[in-house]
Amino acid sequence: MIPRSSLRLPFALLALGATAGSLFAQAPKAKAAAPAAGSRAAMAALATPTDPATLQAAPGFKVELLYTVPKEEQGSWVSLAVDPKGRILAADQYGAIYRVTVPAVGTSEGTKVERLAATLPAVTKSPEADPTASTPKRAQSADGASPAFGAHGLLYAFDSLYVMVDEVPGKQGVWRLRDTKGTDQYDEVTFLRGMKGSGEHGPHSLVLSPDGKSIYFANGNHTDLPNHLEKSRAVRWDEDHLLPRMWDARGHAKNKFAPGGYVGRMDPDGKTVELFALGFRNHFDIAFDQNGELFTYDSDMEWDQGAPWYVPTRINHVVDAGDYGWRSGAGRWPAYYADSLPASLDIGPGCPTGTVFGTGAKFPAKYQRALFACDWTYGTLYAVHLNPDGGTFRGEKEEFLSGKPLPLTDLIIHPKDGAMYFTVGGRKTQAALYRVTYTGTDSTAPVKALAPTPEAKLRHTLEALHAEGTGPEAIAIAWPHLASPDRFVRFAARAAIERQLPENWANRALNEKNPQAAIEALIALARVGEKYYQPRVIESLLKLDFAQQPAALQLPLLRAWQLTFTRMGKPDAATCARLAAKFDPLFPHTDALVNRELLSLLIFLDSPTVVAKTVPLLSVSEPIVTTPEELGGAKLAARNDNYGKVVNDVSSGRSDRQQIAYAYALRNATVGWTPKLRTEFFSWFPRTTPWRGGASFTGFIQNIRTESLAHVTDPAEAAALNALSKPPAASFASGGYSPKGPGRNYTTAEATELAQGKLTGRDFAQGKALFSAAACIICHRFNNEGGGIGPDISGAGSRYSVKDLLENIVEPSKVISDQYESLQLDLANGSTVVGRIVGEENGELLVMSNPFMPEEKTKVKASDVKSRKVYPVSMMPPGLINGLNPEELKNLLAYVLSGGNAQDKMFAK
């Protein structure tokens, strides 16, 4: 991505203090006297989104800035839709909904913006909404009517505007707005369905079904299923961890269980809601292609980077009854689990937001068929070209558009002019509306949908059998396709079988001769059958000699064994010993992934030999071929010396994920230890100290150590092993650098005026030293180093303007992501504890209150907590930059905005 240019288009200031229903128009104005520093007018004058001329766009495409959103009046826009008159509807993340009339293509002036007069009424809280979701930083309308909708999703359909309310406490869910009087305003506001969830992982976007009869919606992994869920395409989902799962080391999404993030659909009146697919982390949007195939761009858990369970952001083909494997903490399923579905494309670290297909765009053919996916963190709009691959698709990504900063939130293809419109904003950052048109020479004639593959047609036939009430004839139709070479066809067939009563097909599963079909059928029986089937399932699985199976069947076979135990329980000791003897000779295997699953299985079965065979493997480095996805995308990878190389050691800070996988499993082993093996095992932990990863990486390693020590029963041995394996205290030294000053009490306006457009000829070394000296590194991850108290700011330059970044520094309590907010715990004895809950042990909450001493925790008995609510003050103290002189401040800002890239143009002399 290119550095931010100091060139700016002449943006007009907006009228301040507008009321509902008034119009905002942006057009050139005569130059006025400079406003006083720090005033509302001064802040508005600094509201300058990224100049379109500095954006990198695909050849032949033109980008125009149509509207700069006045943040103090209209907030930060995150969702778009189009009404029948061609006007764009835009939602402020924490506020109202706006209607935008855009100028004709070929002109860029005269954009008109009107705030809708509709309000959320004061209604009785739905039992499906979350009555505890009270937070001062979000929209404030729980006590009465308010223009604040706090919407994450908008859809115009069925002569109505559907709104997915997220940020208004007690009113989360789907609302329907209608114009019943012909006044061009929405006078009827109806609550349809509640969604228990809120915030950045709450209920999100809405889209119309391809047949125009229903509405699909995307909900993040902190959103429970709606109460009284009427239907579900999937059946009997569960956690399915053979060994105990370790929750996130920093407490994120603890006690959040399957289905996690999900896709649902409902009728236009919200009377019937059906679960369509599950197992996502936090997909903000969904989109249908020309053939009615559904796709999404799902988020990663960036705190897991470096761990074997890390999964990058990815494009998923969302199919009927699909499970995409998100399980909280270290329980994230690998893509090879047979009872889940893989991605069409791994993107890499990022923050997915809006998605849309290019259908209807006046673009060249390949872009009409492309899925456009927004990354908020790294300011990149991807064009994902999806190629049919049997029953699914394989994607290729193209960086269609990028810029710094460009915090992309949503986008649409306008049905009338064929242009693309996108917004930037989110988390109260500077928002704006842009338009993309094609000005090249390639044909933009509409293209037809590609013909579905035979496998896709078959998959659709099988998916029709997922409906509730389907009769046993589905068994005969689906069964032959359990042996299909196509994974998506097999999945659809198994899902159809699982809906039928097991007694109607269990014998067929137990006697199936085709290995592929037998594995799928036995997985189905393990998932939905009663426990009394387990002995027969075990005997049937034993007939599938693991060593004789082709490589493609070995991991699915191991998953069938796992599910037999996760769903039906642990067999008696004699059976476990018999099975351990069967699998012991297979370990270690030549395939690293097979090794992971064999190890878990053998530990579960109490193998007496597996510990002795595994501990020595903690000294063997795993060869790793680095990929752009792991290193943050092609642009970041190009700056990394290890890109594309096979790394056989971890001296560069890369973690050995295979060793971590072994240690993670060994923490559960209780059989086969000797003092020598324990010493060798615990000697491994200090060797991990140089390894780098996400914010939870170090905590996961230490939790593996803590749980392993808990199995050492001899106090003296435990004390010795604790001393042997104890990590050194974390240190983020400044290198002895101290700011020269003199400092000043910076305001956002003053600091922005000082730095905006003036970050050239900067000193990289001083900026890097100041990042530590100003205590930034204590709380923030930056290129896989630093603390994890606050957000990772490695990609800050791609999502924050100078003004937005400084606002976050100078006024840290103005906007606090719900992932980093603190809680106020009011105790039964009348006292109060404020801080972030980072864990729970033996009925006690572990509360971290001091970001500069995160290792210190206050223990609070959960039973003593009378109430809890969000605390409106950030853990980040204000004034951290007040010790810097102007030149030092500019060097620090350049370092952060460059992403730590010494080659950035800001450092050119």
GROMACS .gro file of C-alpha atoms in nm, residues 54 59 114 143 219 242 257 270 285 305 370 414 441 539 579 659 697 712 783:
model
   19
   54THR     CA    1  -0.356   0.827  -0.381
   59PRO     CA    2  -0.618  -0.073  -1.424
  114GLU     CA    3  -3.080   1.335   0.465
  143ASP     CA    4  -3.504   0.436   2.763
  219ASN     CA    5  -2.452  -1.311   1.304
  242LEU     CA    6  -1.139  -3.537   2.210
  257PHE     CA    7  -2.002  -2.261   2.219
  270GLY     CA    8  -3.988  -1.270   1.079
  285ASP     CA    9  -2.154  -0.984   0.552
  305GLN     CA   10  -0.115  -1.621   1.529
  370ALA     CA   11  -1.600  -1.154  -0.880
  414HIS     CA   12  -2.586   0.023  -0.774
  441THR     CA   13  -1.164  -0.008  -2.305
  539GLU     CA   14  -1.578  -5.299   1.547
  579LEU     CA   15  -0.736  -4.978   2.085
  659GLN     CA   16   0.595  -2.871   1.872
  697PHE     CA   17   0.031  -1.667   2.207
  712VAL     CA   18   0.268  -3.358   3.880
  783ASN     CA   19   0.432  -0.673   1.422
   0.00000   0.00000   0.00000
